[in-house]
Amino acid sequence: MKYIATIKGQSFEIDINEAGEILADGQRLEVDFQSVADQPIYSMLLNNESFEANVSSGESSVEVLLRGRLFLVDVEDERQRRLRETTKVGLIEEGEYTLTAPMPGVVVTVPVEVGQEVEKGENLIILESMKMQNELKAPRSGTVSGVRVAPGDNVDQNQALLTLT
Amino acid sequence: MKYIATIKGQSFEIDINEAGEILADGQRLEVDFQSVADQPIYSMLLNNESFEANVSSGESSVEVLLRGRLFLVDVEDERQRRLRETTKVGLIEEGEYTLTAPMPGVVVTVPVEVGQEVEKGENLIILESMKMQNELKAPRSGTVSGVRVAPGDNVDQNQALLTLT
Amino acid sequence: MFTKVLVANRGEIAVRVIRACRELGLNTVAVYSEVDRNSMHVRQSDEAYLLGPPAAKDSYLRGDKIIEIAKKAGAGAIHPGYGFLAERDDFAEAVQEAGLVFIGPKPSAIAAMGDKAAARATVAAAGIPVIPGTDGDAILTDEDLIALAPDIGYPLVVKASAGGGGRGMREVKVPDELPGLLQAARREAEAAFGDGNVYLEKLLLDARHIEFQIMADSHGNAIHLGERECSLQRRHQKLLEEAPSPIMDDTLREQMGKLACRVAEAVDYVNAGTVEFLVDGDRNFYFLEMNTRLQVEHPITEMVTGIDIVREQIRIARGRKLNYRQEDLQLNGWAIECRINAEDPYNNFLPSTGQITTVIPPSGPGVRVDTGVYAGFTITPYYDSLISKLICWGETRGVAILRMRRALEEYRILGVRTNIPFHQKLLNSPRFMAGQFDTRFVEERFTMEEEFDGDDNLAMIAAVMATLVTHRETQQAAQIVRQSERDTSNWKWVGRWERMQR
Amino acid sequence: MFTKVLVANRGEIAVRVIRACRELGLNTVAVYSEVDRNSMHVRQSDEAYLLGPPAAKDSYLRGDKIIEIAKKAGAGAIHPGYGFLAERDDFAEAVQEAGLVFIGPKPSAIAAMGDKAAARATVAAAGIPVIPGTDGDAILTDEDLIALAPDIGYPLVVKASAGGGGRGMREVKVPDELPGLLQAARREAEAAFGDGNVYLEKLLLDARHIEFQIMADSHGNAIHLGERECSLQRRHQKLLEEAPSPIMDDTLREQMGKLACRVAEAVDYVNAGTVEFLVDGDRNFYFLEMNTRLQVEHPITEMVTGIDIVREQIRIARGRKLNYRQEDLQLNGWAIECRINAEDPYNNFLPSTGQITTVIPPSGPGVRVDTGVYAGFTITPYYDSLISKLICWGETRGVAILRMRRALEEYRILGVRTNIPFHQKLLNSPRFMAGQFDTRFVEERFTMEEEFDGDDNLAMIAAVMATLVTHRETQQAAQIVRQSERDTSNWKWVGRWERMQR
């Protein structure tokens, strides 16, 4: 089966032939791939080179934590790729975005207000949890369309805090 | 629910009233009993005293490994106890006993032969495994009725080695 | 003399204190909140008492309840660990009034060092250099402060008198900002400590945070155990500490160590404490504050001195003389501590909670792991995010760094995100390796962003691993579909069977 | 100079060597048998190659294959660890012939010490006291030995010349037993080593087994790193070791240490090695044998000297001079090692195999755990039962013992049985605490049997815990019954639903 794995714009063509062999960018490699202790830790022997990484499928890409470095890898099979390429339009930056609490905590400040335009990376809310003040930032630019919490509020995990359009 | 727990002939009457309280030999004790990490390790707070032990149900009794000491505890509820007391007869030491290999290994010696009478604790077979010679002993006295292996044999775990009547 | 100690804390430090007690043959009493029933400290103690709901104010900050439990359990002493009640002079006082021993300094010493502005005054009076700033422990209004600011010079820092942990603190670059930031600092200080008083201090650039561990017994002996280099911080939270400091030499150590002891003597200090200094680029040093408790990073001092600091704390509290004289002490080798926090270094260091599913700690020569967690334990959002301290010792700084690198690479914690990759990156940075950093290094010169290199072999490896996992998941999903098809047919079969039975 | 090392071993010692290589910046090549794919040493190395089926003779003893892999992988050196190929002079020779470095002594030194009878002769010729026995390395017949026995005196021991690990060894109390036991010993030696030669030695009663760690470089420098007390054994397998020995003083240490170095020099020794002595009740000491390799118990010496022995081994193999001179060395504190084996101390120490489900290792100050296992790893019957070495250091023997006790209490390993309770019992025995034991202590004076005490509070606790677990299991079983009742009715419902759909 053929896959395209992409990291920061660089693509690797990876063909999983059968158990024990893959083709990576045309290079034939012997592979022994094992999960360790039934956990998302994987030990890989690739042409006898030994690698170990935490690998977990995130929402959009696969996270690989390897030798102290995090790689976000987008993996698609050929069919998915063709599909995406033919339907590629500017879907990003559209619709409403709801900021939810990544953990329970207390709202310290809400430095934005309804109607305000914000840039990507701007602080939307400061949430105190685990004795730390955590800045929740805008994942994209947009306009604040709703603020559902006020400083001092106790919030639960995943509670909606603020919306952005 | 009432239980009788016996360790080396000493019996304890333990009454589990409800969550959070027990009566041990008439003494009322507050108990908080938790398994740790879903393993057979248990943490117990008994009137606020903290104990932790490995507890596992063996074939006949419950094994409690507590502060470096192993206790073999026989636990019965009242019904079981009454049943046993009325039907108590010399059932022990009867029937055929089959010695099986506790682990894979190589038979080193068989110091007994068919027809030989053996005492409890006598060596029946020496099995080499994990670089050690392990003495497999008679669990009771009896007569060797069959020997199924010879020195040098490779045996699998649970393979029958010898019978005793 | 007490033989039972109540440990008024949780997490790794409670475990640390329990270990020291055990090794002294003392019984221990743990206290815990509702979410901490299965904590290591509860499991390892001889007795354990529930304090209340998870929030610290309902549990670990309930000094009254803790003293009551100590009396009920017959504990003769209370060890506060760090944080929570450790630097509350009213708690220390109440412990003594209850007829118990507080394993720490006298309430008066805690109070004297607790008000940061007053401490500056006390220490300056004893002839110790302090950072230029507003003098004395008088309460100053905004107008006072604005008037005094030009004498101190810019940039400067507004600090909360009752402060700690960076709260109620603001950096001021130009005079115009001062009025607004004074108010912000006061508000934050009021919220955090119930005390809105602030003072001004000159902002030292290129400064290092260097602290001295001191120990004093009740017989008038005070010694220092050398310094710790704690400049690597993020938002005033220490992340990596080492002992000794790369910039230290014997002369400076002796000079600063002596002054640290003098600071302790100025407040009649007993037990373990830490005197913090800022050291500027010209090796001028200034008293910053004194922490009147056991420090998170005490193990690195233990590794290079061979002294069990917690055991000494308990011995001192029992009225014993110090086991060591200053001239007996010798620093041996180098130690580094990495604080392993449950937080995501790739997402603005956001705390991470959840159940830990796997822990494979590093070990081998020169490696120590102090932790309160294990596989199966759940990290809750109620307390700080420190889950483990990884400490490595080596004969030289180089050996310690190499050992820490391999230990970090070996460490596996799953279930929550950790800052291990941060430490790995930090330990690989040339400036860290060269020992060239100051307190602003992590925030200003360090980033987790990768400069992506086109022919990076590791990227290809990551791509292969991600693909293999995706492939597996696809295969398994397909199997589950097939499985449920079979299930359906089983159900059909059951249906048929039932119809036949009618 | 080599930059890549093949580690020809498995388990904790392979991990130990890999760690040392990493800390030196050297790449590592692991080799593994079919059951060891997920071993720690495979996971931690830079490269890994399959050797073959599980049995050692098909995998870790395949010297030819290992050398071939080293060449293929471009490894410049091979570290043999202990056991397997570590003391095979033919392997060391083959490694050198292949143009690779053997990290260990010269083949000639391994050979000289490998034949125990020849080693006795060599060492005696160098003026070192040996245990009275048959002299020289000549091959002796039964008649020769029976004729020589009266000169040696009874009790005596028959030992295999090629011996090790207690095989081919018989104790003889009276002359009548000698002929029969000679034959038994020869048979066993022939089977174990392919060499039926034996020799006689006087049996020392009340003897201690004390060994000296030595290190020698290729520049003619040899030093000793002090002694280890290894008397606590069962069936000639060491169980607990400590450094220093409770019976040692500076004078005796200097004297024995010098002789140990002289033994090494007598065979032109290079790299790390251990000279074993027996010391009798009158402190007379006799050369026993020399182990020409890294020893299992090397960490206790590392703890009291601060020297990383494996790193020094690699440095020496790279042609470097020793980093230390004899006069620089200083023993600091006390270290104890408990060998944690997968065996059942309550059932005749029978080995235990299976998957390890949980590991919670002890940690904190002065605690080191060297292991090759983790939760999820399976212990197979193919190799020895050592799963971990727990090493504790303290300023004094007393502190080290107390620390080891608390560490053993903390250690949780589930899935296989371990001898942790044996160590706990041993550490509580008054004779151990007093340091009064000899090589026969464990077998002759120690038992796991409990003297059961009627009002033993722990028994009541155990009874309560057993009852609570039984109660839970009964409740759960009842629930499962109820559950399956519900399942059945679901099936019925499906059947009904299907009928409706017709």
PDB file of C-alpha atoms in Angstrom, chain C residues 308-471:
ATOM      1  CA  ASP C 308      21.041  13.935  53.221  1.00  0.00           C
ATOM      2  CA  ILE C 309      19.509  17.367  53.760  1.00  0.00           C
ATOM      3  CA  VAL C 310      16.088  16.143  54.865  1.00  0.00           C
ATOM      4  CA  ARG C 311      17.646  13.828  57.408  1.00  0.00           C
ATOM      5  CA  GLU C 312      19.710  16.732  58.737  1.00  0.00           C
ATOM      6  CA  GLN C 313      16.538  18.833  58.955  1.00  0.00           C
ATOM      7  CA  ILE C 314      14.926  16.223  61.161  1.00  0.00           C
ATOM      8  CA  ARG C 315      18.059  15.788  63.261  1.00  0.00           C
ATOM      9  CA  ILE C 316      18.244  19.545  63.829  1.00  0.00           C
ATOM     10  CA  ALA C 317      14.558  19.644  64.782  1.00  0.00           C
ATOM     11  CA  ARG C 318      15.300  16.924  67.322  1.00  0.00           C
ATOM     12  CA  GLY C 319      17.834  19.257  68.897  1.00  0.00           C
ATOM     13  CA  ARG C 320      20.924  17.527  67.571  1.00  0.00           C
ATOM     14  CA  LYS C 321      24.090  19.289  66.574  1.00  0.00           C
ATOM     15  CA  LEU C 322      25.031  19.518  62.911  1.00  0.00           C
ATOM     16  CA  ASN C 323      26.883  16.426  61.762  1.00  0.00           C
ATOM     17  CA  TYR C 324      29.288  18.489  59.659  1.00  0.00           C
ATOM     18  CA  ARG C 325      31.593  21.441  60.098  1.00  0.00           C
ATOM     19  CA  GLN C 326      32.235  23.879  57.263  1.00  0.00           C
ATOM     20  CA  GLU C 327      35.813  22.688  56.879  1.00  0.00           C
ATOM     21  CA  ASP C 328      34.688  19.043  56.503  1.00  0.00           C
ATOM     22  CA  LEU C 329      32.627  19.807  53.452  1.00  0.00           C
ATOM     23  CA  GLN C 330      33.957  19.141  50.027  1.00  0.00           C
ATOM     24  CA  LEU C 331      32.109  19.451  46.768  1.00  0.00           C
ATOM     25  CA  ASN C 332      32.491  16.325  44.720  1.00  0.00           C
ATOM     26  CA  GLY C 333      31.659  16.361  41.010  1.00  0.00           C
ATOM     27  CA  TRP C 334      28.661  17.982  39.366  1.00  0.00           C
ATOM     28  CA  ALA C 335      24.899  17.459  39.589  1.00  0.00           C
ATOM     29  CA  ILE C 336      22.040  18.604  37.353  1.00  0.00           C
ATOM     30  CA  GLU C 337      18.322  18.460  38.038  1.00  0.00           C
ATOM     31  CA  CYS C 338      15.642  18.580  35.358  1.00  0.00           C
ATOM     32  CA  ARG C 339      12.148  19.266  36.620  1.00  0.00           C
ATOM     33  CA  ILE C 340       9.818  16.995  34.695  1.00  0.00           C
ATOM     34  CA  ASN C 341       6.467  18.755  34.512  1.00  0.00           C
ATOM     35  CA  ALA C 342       3.152  17.579  33.106  1.00  0.00           C
ATOM     36  CA  GLU C 343       2.975  20.258  30.470  1.00  0.00           C
ATOM     37  CA  ASP C 344       3.208  20.506  26.711  1.00  0.00           C
ATOM     38  CA  PRO C 345       6.404  22.225  25.568  1.00  0.00           C
ATOM     39  CA  TYR C 346       5.054  22.389  22.019  1.00  0.00           C
ATOM     40  CA  ASN C 347       1.879  24.165  23.074  1.00  0.00           C
ATOM     41  CA  ASN C 348       2.966  27.102  25.199  1.00  0.00           C
ATOM     42  CA  PHE C 349       3.758  24.830  28.173  1.00  0.00           C
ATOM     43  CA  LEU C 350       0.071  24.259  28.837  1.00  0.00           C
ATOM     44  CA  PRO C 351      -0.456  21.903  31.796  1.00  0.00           C
ATOM     45  CA  SER C 352      -1.492  18.380  30.923  1.00  0.00           C
ATOM     46  CA  THR C 353      -3.710  16.180  33.064  1.00  0.00           C
ATOM     47  CA  GLY C 354      -4.865  12.583  32.886  1.00  0.00           C
ATOM     48  CA  GLN C 355      -3.948   9.086  33.908  1.00  0.00           C
ATOM     49  CA  ILE C 356      -0.344   8.048  33.553  1.00  0.00           C
ATOM     50  CA  THR C 357      -0.380   4.782  31.664  1.00  0.00           C
ATOM     51  CA  THR C 358       3.294   3.910  31.555  1.00  0.00           C
ATOM     52  CA  VAL C 359       6.424   4.974  33.390  1.00  0.00           C
ATOM     53  CA  ILE C 360       9.821   3.586  32.483  1.00  0.00           C
ATOM     54  CA  PRO C 361      12.267   5.616  34.539  1.00  0.00           C
ATOM     55  CA  PRO C 362      15.931   5.928  33.612  1.00  0.00           C
ATOM     56  CA  SER C 363      18.467   4.423  35.981  1.00  0.00           C
ATOM     57  CA  GLY C 364      22.042   3.253  36.186  1.00  0.00           C
ATOM     58  CA  PRO C 365      25.113   4.977  37.605  1.00  0.00           C
ATOM     59  CA  GLY C 366      24.694   8.559  38.815  1.00  0.00           C
ATOM     60  CA  VAL C 367      20.949   8.752  38.114  1.00  0.00           C
ATOM     61  CA  ARG C 368      18.315   9.590  40.732  1.00  0.00           C
ATOM     62  CA  VAL C 369      14.594  10.025  40.161  1.00  0.00           C
ATOM     63  CA  ASP C 370      12.479  11.662  42.868  1.00  0.00           C
ATOM     64  CA  THR C 371       8.831  11.243  42.070  1.00  0.00           C
ATOM     65  CA  GLY C 372       5.398  10.760  43.554  1.00  0.00           C
ATOM     66  CA  VAL C 373       3.745   9.176  40.524  1.00  0.00           C
ATOM     67  CA  TYR C 374       3.547   5.721  39.005  1.00  0.00           C
ATOM     68  CA  ALA C 375       1.738   4.000  36.122  1.00  0.00           C
ATOM     69  CA  GLY C 376      -1.956   4.082  36.971  1.00  0.00           C
ATOM     70  CA  PHE C 377      -1.830   7.358  38.910  1.00  0.00           C
ATOM     71  CA  THR C 378      -3.884  10.305  37.693  1.00  0.00           C
ATOM     72  CA  ILE C 379      -2.522  13.841  37.352  1.00  0.00           C
ATOM     73  CA  THR C 380      -5.275  16.237  38.389  1.00  0.00           C
ATOM     74  CA  PRO C 381      -5.424  19.970  37.718  1.00  0.00           C
ATOM     75  CA  TYR C 382      -5.503  20.889  41.412  1.00  0.00           C
ATOM     76  CA  TYR C 383      -1.829  21.073  42.221  1.00  0.00           C
ATOM     77  CA  ASP C 384       1.407  22.051  40.519  1.00  0.00           C
ATOM     78  CA  SER C 385       2.561  20.224  37.442  1.00  0.00           C
ATOM     79  CA  LEU C 386       5.822  18.801  38.823  1.00  0.00           C
ATOM     80  CA  ILE C 387       5.670  15.039  38.433  1.00  0.00           C
ATOM     81  CA  SER C 388       9.270  14.064  38.831  1.00  0.00           C
ATOM     82  CA  LYS C 389      12.781  15.367  39.350  1.00  0.00           C
ATOM     83  CA  LEU C 390      15.488  13.736  37.333  1.00  0.00           C
ATOM     84  CA  ILE C 391      18.896  14.240  38.897  1.00  0.00           C
ATOM     85  CA  CYS C 392      22.184  13.171  37.332  1.00  0.00           C
ATOM     86  CA  TRP C 393      25.624  13.248  38.848  1.00  0.00           C
ATOM     87  CA  GLY C 394      28.994  13.066  37.100  1.00  0.00           C
ATOM     88  CA  GLU C 395      32.619  13.711  38.000  1.00  0.00           C
ATOM     89  CA  THR C 396      32.555  16.779  35.759  1.00  0.00           C
ATOM     90  CA  ARG C 397      29.893  19.027  34.253  1.00  0.00           C
ATOM     91  CA  GLY C 398      30.493  17.349  30.907  1.00  0.00           C
ATOM     92  CA  VAL C 399      29.854  13.883  32.279  1.00  0.00           C
ATOM     93  CA  ALA C 400      26.747  15.098  34.112  1.00  0.00           C
ATOM     94  CA  ILE C 401      25.360  16.623  30.905  1.00  0.00           C
ATOM     95  CA  LEU C 402      26.016  13.507  28.838  1.00  0.00           C
ATOM     96  CA  ARG C 403      24.448  11.351  31.520  1.00  0.00           C
ATOM     97  CA  MET C 404      21.399  13.606  31.743  1.00  0.00           C
ATOM     98  CA  ARG C 405      20.980  13.400  27.989  1.00  0.00           C
ATOM     99  CA  ARG C 406      20.929   9.646  27.962  1.00  0.00           C
ATOM    100  CA  ALA C 407      18.635   9.572  31.025  1.00  0.00           C
ATOM    101  CA  LEU C 408      16.155  11.930  29.339  1.00  0.00           C
ATOM    102  CA  GLU C 409      16.236   9.778  26.220  1.00  0.00           C
ATOM    103  CA  GLU C 410      15.514   6.673  28.328  1.00  0.00           C
ATOM    104  CA  TYR C 411      12.666   8.221  30.329  1.00  0.00           C
ATOM    105  CA  ARG C 412       9.227   7.124  29.150  1.00  0.00           C
ATOM    106  CA  ILE C 413       6.093   8.676  30.627  1.00  0.00           C
ATOM    107  CA  LEU C 414       2.834   8.113  28.781  1.00  0.00           C
ATOM    108  CA  GLY C 415      -0.665   9.363  29.431  1.00  0.00           C
ATOM    109  CA  VAL C 416       0.231  13.011  29.975  1.00  0.00           C
ATOM    110  CA  ARG C 417       2.500  15.290  28.007  1.00  0.00           C
ATOM    111  CA  THR C 418       5.757  16.228  29.656  1.00  0.00           C
ATOM    112  CA  ASN C 419       8.454  18.815  29.151  1.00  0.00           C
ATOM    113  CA  ILE C 420      11.136  16.157  28.590  1.00  0.00           C
ATOM    114  CA  PRO C 421      11.656  17.358  24.973  1.00  0.00           C
ATOM    115  CA  PHE C 422      12.256  20.865  26.330  1.00  0.00           C
ATOM    116  CA  HIS C 423      15.052  19.589  28.528  1.00  0.00           C
ATOM    117  CA  GLN C 424      16.495  17.544  25.676  1.00  0.00           C
ATOM    118  CA  LYS C 425      16.590  20.610  23.478  1.00  0.00           C
ATOM    119  CA  LEU C 426      18.023  22.752  26.257  1.00  0.00           C
ATOM    120  CA  LEU C 427      20.795  20.263  26.982  1.00  0.00           C
ATOM    121  CA  ASN C 428      21.758  20.308  23.327  1.00  0.00           C
ATOM    122  CA  SER C 429      21.939  24.088  23.053  1.00  0.00           C
ATOM    123  CA  PRO C 430      25.504  25.374  22.662  1.00  0.00           C
ATOM    124  CA  ARG C 431      24.932  28.176  25.171  1.00  0.00           C
ATOM    125  CA  PHE C 432      23.851  25.738  27.852  1.00  0.00           C
ATOM    126  CA  MET C 433      26.779  23.488  27.130  1.00  0.00           C
ATOM    127  CA  ALA C 434      29.130  26.454  27.407  1.00  0.00           C
ATOM    128  CA  GLY C 435      27.484  27.547  30.656  1.00  0.00           C
ATOM    129  CA  GLN C 436      26.627  30.893  29.096  1.00  0.00           C
ATOM    130  CA  PHE C 437      23.143  31.860  30.125  1.00  0.00           C
ATOM    131  CA  ASP C 438      21.278  34.186  32.434  1.00  0.00           C
ATOM    132  CA  THR C 439      17.787  34.326  33.908  1.00  0.00           C
ATOM    133  CA  ARG C 440      16.345  35.542  30.613  1.00  0.00           C
ATOM    134  CA  PHE C 441      17.866  32.858  28.449  1.00  0.00           C
ATOM    135  CA  VAL C 442      14.894  30.476  28.238  1.00  0.00           C
ATOM    136  CA  GLU C 443      12.345  33.169  27.555  1.00  0.00           C
ATOM    137  CA  GLU C 444      14.366  35.349  25.237  1.00  0.00           C
ATOM    138  CA  ARG C 445      16.825  33.195  23.416  1.00  0.00           C
ATOM    139  CA  PHE C 446      15.347  29.740  23.426  1.00  0.00           C
ATOM    140  CA  THR C 447      12.632  28.242  21.266  1.00  0.00           C
ATOM    141  CA  MET C 448      11.129  24.821  20.751  1.00  0.00           C
ATOM    142  CA  GLU C 449      10.693  25.628  17.063  1.00  0.00           C
ATOM    143  CA  GLU C 450      12.815  23.404  14.902  1.00  0.00           C
ATOM    144  CA  GLU C 451      14.828  24.826  12.103  1.00  0.00           C
ATOM    145  CA  PHE C 452      13.824  22.183   9.623  1.00  0.00           C
ATOM    146  CA  ASP C 453      16.638  20.857   7.584  1.00  0.00           C
ATOM    147  CA  GLY C 454      15.796  19.373   4.209  1.00  0.00           C
ATOM    148  CA  ASP C 455      17.981  16.309   4.393  1.00  0.00           C
ATOM    149  CA  ASP C 456      17.226  15.593   7.988  1.00  0.00           C
ATOM    150  CA  ASN C 457      17.401  11.820   8.314  1.00  0.00           C
ATOM    151  CA  LEU C 458      15.275  11.809  11.484  1.00  0.00           C
ATOM    152  CA  ALA C 459      12.391  13.389   9.569  1.00  0.00           C
ATOM    153  CA  MET C 460      12.377  10.463   7.175  1.00  0.00           C
ATOM    154  CA  ILE C 461      12.382   8.061  10.147  1.00  0.00           C
ATOM    155  CA  ALA C 462       9.462   9.937  11.704  1.00  0.00           C
ATOM    156  CA  ALA C 463       7.599   9.770   8.407  1.00  0.00           C
ATOM    157  CA  VAL C 464       8.124   6.021   8.205  1.00  0.00           C
ATOM    158  CA  MET C 465       6.954   5.473  11.785  1.00  0.00           C
ATOM    159  CA  ALA C 466       3.878   7.656  11.332  1.00  0.00           C
ATOM    160  CA  THR C 467       3.005   5.775   8.169  1.00  0.00           C
ATOM    161  CA  LEU C 468       3.440   2.370   9.788  1.00  0.00           C
ATOM    162  CA  VAL C 469       1.155   3.378  12.665  1.00  0.00           C
ATOM    163  CA  THR C 470      -1.459   4.770  10.264  1.00  0.00           C
ATOM    164  CA  HIS C 471      -1.250   1.602   8.199  1.00  0.00           C
TER     165      HIS C 471
END
